Every structure is written in structure tokens, then in C-alpha cells.
XYZ file of C-alpha atoms in Angstrom:
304
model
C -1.913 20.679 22.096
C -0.111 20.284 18.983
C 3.822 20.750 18.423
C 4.396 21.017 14.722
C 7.364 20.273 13.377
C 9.869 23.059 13.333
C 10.614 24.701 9.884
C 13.792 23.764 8.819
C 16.599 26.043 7.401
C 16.256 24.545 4.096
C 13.436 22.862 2.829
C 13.066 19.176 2.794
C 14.066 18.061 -0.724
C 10.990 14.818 -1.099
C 8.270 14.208 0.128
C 9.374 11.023 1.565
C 12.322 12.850 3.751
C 9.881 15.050 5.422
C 6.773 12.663 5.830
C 9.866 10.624 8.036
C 10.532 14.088 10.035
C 7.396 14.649 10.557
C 6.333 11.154 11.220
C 9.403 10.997 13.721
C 8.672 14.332 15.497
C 4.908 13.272 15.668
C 5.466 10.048 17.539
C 7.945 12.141 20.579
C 6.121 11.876 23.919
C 6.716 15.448 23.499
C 5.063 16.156 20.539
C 1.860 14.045 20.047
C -1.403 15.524 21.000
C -3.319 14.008 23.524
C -6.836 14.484 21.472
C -5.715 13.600 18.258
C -3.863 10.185 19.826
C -7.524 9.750 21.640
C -9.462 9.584 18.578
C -7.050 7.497 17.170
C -6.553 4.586 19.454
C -10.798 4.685 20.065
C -10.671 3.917 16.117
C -8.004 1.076 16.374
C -9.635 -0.643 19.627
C -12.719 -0.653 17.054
C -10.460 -2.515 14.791
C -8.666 -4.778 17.015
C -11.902 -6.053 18.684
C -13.571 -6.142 14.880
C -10.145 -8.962 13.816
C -10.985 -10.869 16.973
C -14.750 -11.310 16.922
C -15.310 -11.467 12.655
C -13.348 -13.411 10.095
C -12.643 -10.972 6.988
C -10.808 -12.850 4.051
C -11.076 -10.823 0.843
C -13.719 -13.297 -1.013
C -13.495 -10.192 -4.058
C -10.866 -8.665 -6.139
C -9.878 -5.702 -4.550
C -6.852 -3.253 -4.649
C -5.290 -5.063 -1.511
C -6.219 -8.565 -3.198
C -5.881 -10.532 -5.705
C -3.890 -8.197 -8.219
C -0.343 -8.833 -7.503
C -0.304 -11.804 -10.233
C -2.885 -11.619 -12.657
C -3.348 -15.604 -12.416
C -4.545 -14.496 -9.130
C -7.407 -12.271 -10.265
C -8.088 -14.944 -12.740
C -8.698 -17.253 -10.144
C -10.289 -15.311 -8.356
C -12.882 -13.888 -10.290
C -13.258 -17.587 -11.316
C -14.653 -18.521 -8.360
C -11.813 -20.592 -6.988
C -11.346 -20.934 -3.218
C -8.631 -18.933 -1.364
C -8.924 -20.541 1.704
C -9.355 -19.118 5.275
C -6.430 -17.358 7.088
C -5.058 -18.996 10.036
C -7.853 -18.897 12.893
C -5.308 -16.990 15.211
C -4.237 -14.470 12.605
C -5.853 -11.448 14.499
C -3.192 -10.394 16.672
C -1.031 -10.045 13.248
C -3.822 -7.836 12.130
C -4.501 -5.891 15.402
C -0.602 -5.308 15.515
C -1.308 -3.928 12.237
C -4.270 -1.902 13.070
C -2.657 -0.543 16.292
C 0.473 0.742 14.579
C -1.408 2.284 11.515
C -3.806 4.340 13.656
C -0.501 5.641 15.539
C 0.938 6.537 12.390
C -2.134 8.887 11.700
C -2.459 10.680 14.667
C 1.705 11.272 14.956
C 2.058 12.530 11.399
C -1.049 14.707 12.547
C 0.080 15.867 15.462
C 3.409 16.657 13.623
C 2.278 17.867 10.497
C 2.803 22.330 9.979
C -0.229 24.653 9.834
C -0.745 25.022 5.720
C -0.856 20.792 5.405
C -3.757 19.220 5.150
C -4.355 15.606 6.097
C -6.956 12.962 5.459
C -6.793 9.419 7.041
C -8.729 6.251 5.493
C -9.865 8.772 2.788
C -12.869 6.558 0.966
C -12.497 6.638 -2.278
C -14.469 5.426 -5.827
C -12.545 2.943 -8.106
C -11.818 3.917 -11.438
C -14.124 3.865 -14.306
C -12.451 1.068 -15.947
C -12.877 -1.106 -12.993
C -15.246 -3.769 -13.908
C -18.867 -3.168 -11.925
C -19.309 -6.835 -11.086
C -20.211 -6.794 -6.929
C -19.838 -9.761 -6.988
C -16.530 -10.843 -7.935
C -15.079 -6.991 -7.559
C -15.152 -4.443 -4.473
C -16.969 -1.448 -5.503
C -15.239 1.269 -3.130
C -11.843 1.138 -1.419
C -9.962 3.675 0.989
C -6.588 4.910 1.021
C -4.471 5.100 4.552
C -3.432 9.000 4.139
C -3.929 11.531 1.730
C -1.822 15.286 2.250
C -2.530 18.022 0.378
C -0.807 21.581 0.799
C -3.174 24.428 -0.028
C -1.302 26.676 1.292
C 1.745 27.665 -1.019
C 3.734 29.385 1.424
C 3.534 26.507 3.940
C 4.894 24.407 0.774
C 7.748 26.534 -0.007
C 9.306 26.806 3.996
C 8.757 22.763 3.968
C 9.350 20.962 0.481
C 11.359 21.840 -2.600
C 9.547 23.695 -4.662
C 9.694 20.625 -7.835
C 8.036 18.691 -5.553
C 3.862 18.127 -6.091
C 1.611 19.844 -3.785
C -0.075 16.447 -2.432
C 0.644 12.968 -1.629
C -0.988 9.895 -1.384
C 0.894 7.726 1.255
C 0.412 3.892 2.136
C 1.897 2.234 5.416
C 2.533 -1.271 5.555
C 3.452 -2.552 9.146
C 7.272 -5.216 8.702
C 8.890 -7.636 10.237
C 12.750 -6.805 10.914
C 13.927 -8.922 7.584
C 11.443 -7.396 5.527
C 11.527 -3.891 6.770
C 15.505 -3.972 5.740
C 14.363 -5.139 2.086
C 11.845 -2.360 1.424
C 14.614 -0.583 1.629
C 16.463 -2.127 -1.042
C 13.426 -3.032 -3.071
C 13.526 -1.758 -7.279
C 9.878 -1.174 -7.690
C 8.569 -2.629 -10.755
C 11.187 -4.811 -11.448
C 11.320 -7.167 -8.090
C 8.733 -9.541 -7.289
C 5.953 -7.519 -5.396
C 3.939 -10.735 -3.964
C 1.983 -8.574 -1.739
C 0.473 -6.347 -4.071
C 1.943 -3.192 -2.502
C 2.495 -1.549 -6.178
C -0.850 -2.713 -7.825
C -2.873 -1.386 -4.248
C -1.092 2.309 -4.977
C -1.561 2.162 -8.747
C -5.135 1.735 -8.616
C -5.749 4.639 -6.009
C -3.511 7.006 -7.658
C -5.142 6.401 -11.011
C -8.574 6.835 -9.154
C -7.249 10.226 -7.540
C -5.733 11.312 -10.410
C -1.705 11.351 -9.671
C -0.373 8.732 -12.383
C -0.700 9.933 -16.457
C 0.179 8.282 -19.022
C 0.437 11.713 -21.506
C 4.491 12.027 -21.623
C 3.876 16.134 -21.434
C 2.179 15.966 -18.323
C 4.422 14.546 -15.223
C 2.233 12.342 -12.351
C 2.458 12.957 -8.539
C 3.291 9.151 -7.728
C 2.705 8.104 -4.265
C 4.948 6.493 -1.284
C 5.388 3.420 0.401
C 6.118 3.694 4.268
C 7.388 0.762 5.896
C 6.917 0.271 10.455
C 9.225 -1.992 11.779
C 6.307 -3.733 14.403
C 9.509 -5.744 15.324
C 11.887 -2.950 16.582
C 9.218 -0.111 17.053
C 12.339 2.545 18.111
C 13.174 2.219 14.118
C 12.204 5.574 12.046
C 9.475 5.547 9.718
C 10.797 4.346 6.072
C 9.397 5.919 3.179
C 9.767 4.911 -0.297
C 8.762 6.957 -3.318
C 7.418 5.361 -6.207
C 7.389 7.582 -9.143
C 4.520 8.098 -11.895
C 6.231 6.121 -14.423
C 6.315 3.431 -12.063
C 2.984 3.507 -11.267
C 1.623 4.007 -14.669
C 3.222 0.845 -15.612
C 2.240 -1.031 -12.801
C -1.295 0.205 -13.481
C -0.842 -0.802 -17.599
C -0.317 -4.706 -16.117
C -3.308 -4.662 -13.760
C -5.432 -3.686 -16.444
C -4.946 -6.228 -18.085
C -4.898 -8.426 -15.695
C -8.582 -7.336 -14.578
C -9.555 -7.686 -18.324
C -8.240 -11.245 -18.777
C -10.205 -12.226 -15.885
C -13.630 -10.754 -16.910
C -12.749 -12.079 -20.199
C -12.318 -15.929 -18.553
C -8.697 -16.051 -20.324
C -6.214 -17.875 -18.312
C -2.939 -15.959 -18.251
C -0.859 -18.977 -17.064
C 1.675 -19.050 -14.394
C 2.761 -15.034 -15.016
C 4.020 -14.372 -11.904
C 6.609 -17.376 -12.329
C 7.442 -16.252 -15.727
C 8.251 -12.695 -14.556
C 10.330 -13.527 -11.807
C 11.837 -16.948 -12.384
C 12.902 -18.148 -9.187
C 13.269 -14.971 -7.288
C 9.189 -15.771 -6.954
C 9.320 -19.610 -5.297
C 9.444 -18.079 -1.788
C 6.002 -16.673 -3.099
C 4.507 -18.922 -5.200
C 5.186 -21.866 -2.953
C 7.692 -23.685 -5.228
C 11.383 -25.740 -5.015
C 9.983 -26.867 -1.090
C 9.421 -23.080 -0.431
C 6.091 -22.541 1.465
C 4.449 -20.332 -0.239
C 1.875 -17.413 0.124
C -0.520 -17.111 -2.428
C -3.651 -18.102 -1.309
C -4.169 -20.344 -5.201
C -0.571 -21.848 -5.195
C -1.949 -25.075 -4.821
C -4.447 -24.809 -7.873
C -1.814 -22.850 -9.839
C 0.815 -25.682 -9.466
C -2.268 -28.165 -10.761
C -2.141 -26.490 -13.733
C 1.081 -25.596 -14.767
C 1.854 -23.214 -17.843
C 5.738 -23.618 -18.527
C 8.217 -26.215 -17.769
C 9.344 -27.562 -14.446
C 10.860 -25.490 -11.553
């Protein structure tokens, strides 16, 4: 049996302040329900034994791949090799697994009557993305997608200037890097993983980022689990339309360079100078990019 969360005496002013409530109130012993946490660790067992038994690296560019640097989607689509993860990665990824599928069935369990709320919602990429199977994933799924269809349920729970849906991402942290999500500028620090490009892609493809300056965007959150101190709340970040639509301006062209066989040169590097050595695997940092080796082989600007 569900226990919602209570309606507060004024409603919560974002979107990211009450996904934490409710995410925090879902997760009680008190509060989760027993079905919904059933389904939900049945579907991450699937996925933990799935990490342990079949190796999965992203051979295609896909929104979780291959777009945070667009020398990266240029390699890729180029047929370079990324390598193979370590061979004991899994229990990073079941971690992973274990803690998103928690996530789901607390803010369900959580979540008022009037809310409606899809987990790993398949979705169609957007018509610009090139139809090369190939080289490019052809479908990709989003982590949660809330809706509110009912308008009164909206007005007890959210400020009424806030959207009536919201596409939300979680990304499992270690301690370190849990602490700088929260201090993260989105758009304008280096974003090695790709956690901008994933979310401007799917809100493009579900309509919540415009580029008409008459007609304001949705955007779309960022919520950060702390696998290393799992007591830690829930830490949402909102990313806002502009942010996205910029983000999604730079992909695009990224995507297009790469179809096009045009090399855009150590980008990432020129961006971010040396805030992105810890990335790129420069100045005896080790690096994460699965092409810094190939990238460094062929370099585009003067020395680091």
C-alpha cells in the first residue's frame, strides 16, 4: 500500500525541490510499497545478472555515448576502436542498476494521486538524427518521465509557473563527484560524461527544449545518488531550456561533422583548456575518454 507524500502548506516552488521530497518520502521503510519495490528489484536482478554474464560497450553513437566531445562522435562514427571496459566493471554497473530501479519504485511509491509516472519510457530519436544502424542507435529510453494531468493535483504540489511534466535523469556518484554536481554551471563546465548532450537529445525528441524565443521549453533535471553514502538525499539539478537548446545546437553539429567525415580537432581541449586534462587524459592525468590515445596522435593545437 502506497503512502503518498503529504500535501504541503505551500506548494513546492521547482520541480527539482519536490522530485527530492518525494524521492525522500518514497525511499522511508514507511512509505515504499511492497509491490511496486517487487517489480522493481525483479527488473534490476534482470540487469545485474545481464552486466555479469554479457559485455555491452556502446560500439554506436548514442545519446549516452560518444556525444560529449564531438571529436568523439567523429571517431566514432569513423570506425575507430574504443576499447573494452575493464572485465570486472559489472559490479560498478549493477551498483548502478540496483540504485536506479530503487529510485523508480520510491518516487512511485511517493508520488500524489494526479502524477503520472513512466520509468525507462522508450523513446524515437529525433528526425535529424542520422538513420545510419550502423554507426548510430536507432531508439533510446529515458529513466523517468512525470506528467501531471490532473491540474488540481498540480496546483496543491508545484507553483503554478512551473511546466506540467518533467523529464528526469539519475546518474548514480561517488562522494567527490556527488558534492560537484552540486556546484556544477551547466553548459559552461566540462561535461565529460555526456550528462547534458544525453538530456538534450531526449528533450528535443519529447518536445521540451525550443528554440522560438516566444515559446519557453520545459528543460529537464539531473538527479545525482550518492552510491557512496546511500543515507544522502536525492540531488536534483534543473537544467533550463536555454541550456538545453544550446547544448542540443553543439551536438548537432557535432553529429553532422561526423557523417560529413570532417575532423573537428581536439574541441573538447579547446573548450575547456585545462579544466578538461583530468578527462582527456593529458599533463600525466589518466584520462577517460575511450579515443584519448588516438586523439593525442593527432593533435589539433599546441602543446598542453
Amino acid at each position: 500500500m502506497s503512502h503518498p507524500l503529504p500535501k504541503p502548506s505551500e506548494p513546492y516552488k521547482t520541480w527539482a525541490t519536490f522530485l527530492k521530497a518525494v524521492w525522500m518520502h518514497g525511499m522511508s521503510v514507511q512509505n515504499m510499497d511492497k509491490t511496486i519495490a517487487a517489480s522493481h528489484v525483479s527488473d534490476a536482478a534482470k540487469s545485474i545478472l545481464e552486466v555479469f554474464t554479457r559485455r555491452n560497450e556502446a560500439k554506436t553513437v548514442r545519446p549516452s555515448s560518444f556525444l560529449a566531445c564531438a571529436r568523439q562522435t567523429y571517431y566514432s562514427v569513423q570506425g575507430e576502436d574504443a576499447g573494452n571496459m575493464p572485465d570486472n566493471i559489472g559490479s560498478t554497473f549493477a551498483v548502478g542498476h540496483l540504485l536506479h530501479e530503487l529510485s523508480y519504485a520510491a518516487v512511485k511509491s511517493g508520488i500524489p494521486s494526479g502524477f503520472a509516472v513512466e520509468t525507462e519510457k522508450n523513446v524515437a530519436l529525433p528526425e535529424w538524427w542520422p538513420d545510419d544502424k550502423a554507426k548510430f542507435n536507432q531508439r533510446g529510453h529515458v529513466d523517468m518521465f512525470i506528467t501531471v494531468p490532473d491540474r488540481a493535483a498540480h496546483e496543491a504540489y508545484l507553483s503554478p509557473d512551473t511546466p506540467d511534466r518533467m523529464l528526469i535523469d539519475f546518474k548514480t556518484m561517488g562522494s567527490f563527484s556527488y558534492r560537484k554536481h552540486g556546484k556544477t554551471v551547466w553548459g559552461e563546465d566540462p561535461d565529460a560524461f555526456g550528462y547534458l548532450a544525453q538530456l538534450a537529445v531526449y528533450a528535443d525528441t519529447l518536445g521540451l527544449v525550443s528554440d522560438d524565443p516566444n515559446k519557453e521549453g520545459v528543460g529537464a533535471i539531473v538527479a545525482g545518488i550518492n552510491r557512496d553514502s546511500l543515507t544522502q538525499p536525492l540531488f536534483p539539478r534543473y537544467i533550463d531550456s536555454k541550456t538545453l537548446n544550446d547544448e542540443l545546437a553543439r551536438v548537432k553539429l557535432a553529429v553532422q561533422m561526423a557523417v560529413d567525415g570532417n575532423d573537428p580537432g581536439e574541441e573538447f581541449l579547446t573548450r575547456h583548456g585545462s579544466d578538461a586534462y583530468f578527462h582527456c587524459g593529458r599533463a600525466g592525468k589518466p584520462g577517460y575518454c575511450a579515443f584519448k590515445a588516438v586523439c593525442k596522435s593527432n593533435p589539433t593545437r599546441d602543446g598542453d
